[in-house]
Amino acid sequence: MPELPDVAVFRDYLDATALHERIEEVEVRDDYVLEDLSARTLAQRLEGRSLESTEQHGKYLLVRIGEDGGWLVLHFGMTGFLKYFREDEQAPGHIRVLLRFENGYRLAFDCRRKLGKVALADSPEAWVRAKELGPDALALDAEGFLEVLAGRRGRVKSALMNQSILAGVGNVYADEALFQARIHPERSVDALDESRRRELFEALHDVLESAIEARADPERVPDRFLLPHRRRGKSCPRCGGQIERIELSGRATYFCPREQSS
DNA sequence: AGTACCACCTGACGGC
DNA sequence: TGCCGTCAGGTGGTAC
């Protein structure tokens, strides 16, 4: 699930749990998730230091390591999450990296499908540059949104999901924003006039903010959301029509053909 | 610049 | 109960 709203929830979680606590030991249980670094390097960077603050850029969570330790970068793939727990509590089932703190707690980076990544960076800016990420979808204002879309000719859903155009929007929330803006996912960007683009921006921001407020939990999301109805044959929360599923660049795409006809 | 397709990895689910 | 195909919200590479 980890798109921008989910990562925002992970960030709040980390802020509320694991900061300012000395890390005694780092255990890398599967170095497949390490991106361009060894378990040894990660351990050397973290052990004896603490996590001090967090930043988010799109789907990335960046954590500042104290005493000039640089930044820890977390990406959650499709199945990643964080869990802070006491040593005598039940541990999650697919821990890839585990930090042990001096206070007896642990922070697990759990990632069943191993599509997530753990990395180190000099700064959030350096990471964004290295990954060629576009601006964070929520940090952007309407003018910025118009700017990044200017000159684009592809399909609007592909543009929303393209992390180098806009960072943070994935399959689910791209569908959601288009549903709220009543735009067909296969519509091309250049077919949208400025007022439609502004409407899409408003819809996208509303969707992302509402999702964060709902803690990215499909069961807490507003009734108007498509999210809980992402299944073929389910009914549209607005008009009651049948939700349709198509493939768009290999990804399942859900929309209401009655409301998103153009 | 854009798209289609493949790969990476693991588990849940439904049909038989 | 077990086997098997299909599907899943991530990114990245290649070929066209």
XYZ file of C-alpha atoms (C1' of nucleotides) in Angstrom:
294
model
C 0.000 0.000 0.000
C 2.798 2.421 0.571
C 2.077 5.539 -1.417
C 2.458 9.070 -0.090
C -0.348 8.865 2.522
C 0.857 5.536 3.865
C 4.405 6.833 4.149
C 3.090 9.909 5.979
C 1.520 7.546 8.505
C 4.788 5.614 8.843
C 6.555 8.906 9.400
C 4.206 9.918 12.205
C 4.646 6.481 13.683
C 8.408 6.726 13.654
C 8.285 10.266 15.064
C 6.117 9.038 17.908
C 8.254 6.036 18.763
C 11.853 5.605 17.774
C 13.493 9.027 17.889
C 16.288 10.119 20.247
C 17.078 6.674 21.461
C 20.570 5.244 21.218
C 20.884 2.373 18.763
C 22.854 -0.484 20.224
C 22.826 -2.897 17.373
C 21.668 -3.225 13.786
C 20.663 -6.621 12.523
C 20.310 -7.052 8.772
C 18.366 -10.231 8.245
C 18.168 -9.962 4.486
C 20.616 -7.740 2.672
C 18.525 -7.976 -0.489
C 16.733 -4.832 0.696
C 19.946 -2.846 1.092
C 20.520 -0.510 -1.803
C 24.164 0.029 -2.689
C 25.482 -0.604 0.768
C 26.583 -3.483 2.921
C 25.112 -4.626 6.211
C 28.410 -3.668 7.778
C 28.261 -0.117 6.480
C 24.703 0.316 7.687
C 25.579 -1.001 11.127
C 28.645 1.199 11.420
C 26.632 4.247 10.516
C 23.803 3.584 12.943
C 25.285 1.862 15.957
C 25.971 4.246 18.812
C 23.905 6.985 17.190
C 20.199 7.760 17.282
C 17.440 8.695 14.863
C 16.758 12.378 15.256
C 14.124 13.641 12.824
C 12.258 12.712 9.680
C 11.434 14.071 6.267
C 9.276 12.709 3.506
C 9.586 13.003 -0.215
C 6.897 11.163 -2.089
C 7.118 7.517 -1.173
C 10.463 7.903 0.564
C 10.890 8.344 4.291
C 14.199 9.961 5.220
C 15.487 9.816 8.753
C 18.292 12.002 10.036
C 20.910 10.122 11.989
C 22.437 12.013 14.909
C 26.067 13.114 15.247
C 26.412 13.784 11.537
C 25.520 10.262 10.590
C 23.767 11.405 7.445
C 20.341 10.121 6.497
C 18.686 6.746 6.553
C 16.392 6.259 3.576
C 13.407 3.930 3.671
C 11.254 2.844 0.761
C 8.442 0.432 1.400
C 7.853 -1.239 -1.935
C 4.442 -2.834 -1.941
C 4.456 -4.623 1.387
C 6.772 -2.686 3.663
C 5.981 -1.186 7.062
C 7.592 -0.221 10.352
C 6.989 -1.799 13.718
C 8.314 -0.558 17.042
C 8.024 -3.172 19.730
C 9.455 -4.356 23.001
C 11.738 -7.325 22.977
C 9.166 -9.435 24.798
C 6.404 -8.569 22.344
C 5.395 -10.449 19.236
C 7.688 -9.535 16.348
C 6.333 -9.061 12.817
C 6.851 -11.926 10.395
C 9.137 -10.620 7.665
C 11.743 -8.444 9.306
C 14.535 -7.484 6.905
C 16.339 -4.945 9.077
C 16.070 -4.582 12.827
C 17.378 -1.789 15.025
C 17.826 -2.566 18.694
C 17.673 0.408 21.018
C 19.224 0.868 24.378
C 15.796 1.056 26.020
C 14.958 -2.509 25.046
C 12.726 -1.566 22.143
C 13.278 -2.501 18.533
C 12.351 -0.947 15.249
C 11.672 -3.407 12.469
C 11.667 -2.718 8.764
C 9.307 -5.470 7.661
C 8.880 -6.180 3.966
C 7.320 -9.438 2.898
C 7.947 -9.156 -0.821
C 11.371 -7.566 -0.452
C 10.540 -4.871 -2.959
C 11.313 -2.193 -0.408
C 14.722 -0.611 0.059
C 16.935 0.657 2.838
C 19.673 3.087 1.868
C 21.909 5.885 3.136
C 22.079 9.415 1.771
C 23.969 12.615 2.501
C 20.777 14.662 2.570
C 17.164 14.497 1.395
C 18.050 16.865 -1.442
C 20.923 14.657 -2.568
C 18.613 11.652 -2.551
C 15.916 13.416 -4.564
C 18.536 14.450 -7.089
C 20.079 11.009 -7.328
C 16.710 9.369 -7.860
C 15.551 12.097 -10.228
C 12.352 12.563 -8.294
C 9.843 15.236 -9.153
C 8.446 17.482 -6.438
C 6.551 15.884 -3.579
C 2.897 15.720 -4.558
C 1.689 17.433 -1.384
C 4.413 20.060 -1.234
C 3.403 21.283 -4.665
C 0.932 24.122 -5.187
C -1.437 24.541 -8.126
C 1.043 26.580 -10.150
C 3.740 23.993 -9.605
C 1.364 21.266 -10.677
C 0.601 23.103 -13.912
C 4.322 23.510 -14.456
C 5.217 19.841 -14.121
C 2.382 18.867 -16.461
C 3.255 21.446 -19.083
C 4.180 19.876 -22.398
C 3.229 16.350 -21.325
C 1.494 14.267 -23.929
C 0.972 10.877 -22.294
C -1.967 9.490 -20.420
C -2.958 11.389 -17.353
C -2.798 8.384 -15.049
C 0.709 7.517 -16.222
C 1.768 11.102 -15.616
C 0.389 11.094 -12.065
C 2.224 7.874 -11.287
C 5.492 8.950 -12.856
C 7.772 9.665 -9.886
C 10.037 11.927 -11.897
C 7.102 14.187 -12.728
C 5.461 14.084 -9.311
C 6.618 12.050 -6.322
C 4.281 10.066 -4.118
C 1.300 9.016 -6.182
C 0.888 5.311 -6.932
C -1.729 3.159 -8.530
C -4.432 3.497 -5.900
C -4.323 7.229 -5.331
C -3.919 7.999 -9.016
C -7.197 6.177 -9.606
C -8.727 7.952 -6.644
C -7.753 11.449 -7.768
C -9.033 10.801 -11.279
C -12.262 9.432 -9.895
C -12.784 12.502 -7.716
C -11.949 14.807 -10.622
C -14.167 12.777 -12.977
C -11.405 12.276 -15.507
C -11.005 9.093 -17.535
C -7.647 7.462 -16.700
C -6.746 7.034 -20.364
C -7.312 10.680 -21.184
C -4.132 12.303 -22.401
C -2.669 15.183 -20.442
C -2.649 17.538 -23.385
C -6.401 17.070 -23.807
C -6.991 18.686 -20.410
C -7.358 22.449 -20.411
C -6.068 24.583 -17.572
C -9.271 24.539 -15.559
C -9.445 20.748 -15.761
C -5.836 20.530 -14.626
C -6.625 22.774 -11.686
C -9.577 20.585 -10.807
C -7.312 17.568 -10.927
C -4.839 19.297 -8.641
C -7.587 20.113 -6.131
C -8.870 16.547 -6.276
C -5.398 15.119 -5.818
C -4.637 17.272 -2.802
C -7.992 16.572 -1.244
C -7.509 12.848 -1.783
C -4.012 12.780 -0.313
C -4.934 14.912 2.685
C -8.120 12.992 3.388
C -6.242 9.717 3.141
C -3.639 10.871 5.639
C -6.391 12.003 7.955
C -7.902 8.540 7.662
C -4.454 7.144 8.483
C -4.419 5.573 5.009
C -6.872 3.002 6.293
C -9.400 2.001 3.592
C -12.013 1.512 6.282
C -11.698 5.056 7.608
C -11.558 6.848 4.305
C -14.506 9.167 3.344
C -17.604 7.515 1.858
C -17.095 9.322 -1.425
C -13.834 7.450 -2.009
C -13.442 4.835 -4.700
C -10.764 3.076 -2.634
C -12.995 0.586 -0.775
C -14.719 -0.244 -4.082
C -11.655 -1.264 -6.031
C -13.094 -4.479 -7.346
C -14.711 -5.431 -10.578
C -18.486 -5.261 -10.363
C -18.585 -3.117 -7.226
C -20.798 -0.097 -7.397
C -19.737 3.512 -7.755
C -20.058 5.363 -4.431
C -21.441 8.350 -6.303
C -23.801 7.091 -8.988
C -24.247 3.431 -8.100
C -23.042 2.323 -11.545
C -20.662 -0.548 -12.055
C -16.981 0.079 -11.477
C -14.887 -1.087 -14.395
C -11.415 -2.548 -14.404
C -8.992 -2.039 -17.259
C -5.262 -2.510 -17.716
C -3.236 0.624 -18.124
C 0.485 0.165 -18.666
C 0.209 -3.189 -16.991
C -1.518 -1.943 -13.858
C -5.047 -2.635 -12.713
C -7.058 0.537 -13.150
C -10.501 1.071 -11.634
C -12.910 3.784 -12.637
C -16.565 4.595 -13.139
C -17.228 4.701 -16.892
C -20.425 6.666 -16.356
C -18.797 9.524 -14.507
C -15.327 9.384 -15.974
C -16.343 9.312 -19.592
C -13.828 11.858 -20.789
C 8.765 11.553 -24.534
C 5.835 7.756 -24.163
C 4.385 2.854 -23.982
C 4.584 -2.099 -23.603
C 6.627 -5.766 -21.574
C 9.615 -8.196 -18.425
C 11.918 -8.914 -14.034
C 12.519 -8.633 -9.169
C 9.961 -11.387 -4.652
C 6.485 -13.695 -1.726
C 2.013 -14.826 -0.158
C -3.170 -14.863 -0.446
C -6.974 -16.521 -2.780
C -10.198 -19.132 -5.635
C -11.128 -23.071 -8.638
C -10.728 -27.746 -9.351
C -6.418 -31.290 1.597
C -3.416 -30.017 -2.096
C -1.964 -28.180 -6.404
C -1.966 -24.393 -9.641
C -2.827 -20.175 -11.936
C -3.740 -15.378 -10.954
C -3.274 -11.299 -8.589
C -1.176 -7.597 -5.521
C -0.909 -0.811 -4.130
C 6.526 -0.858 -5.565
C 10.703 0.334 -9.123
C 13.845 -0.355 -12.998
C 15.539 -1.931 -17.479
C 14.943 -2.772 -22.466
C 13.148 -2.334 -26.954
C 10.274 0.147 -30.018
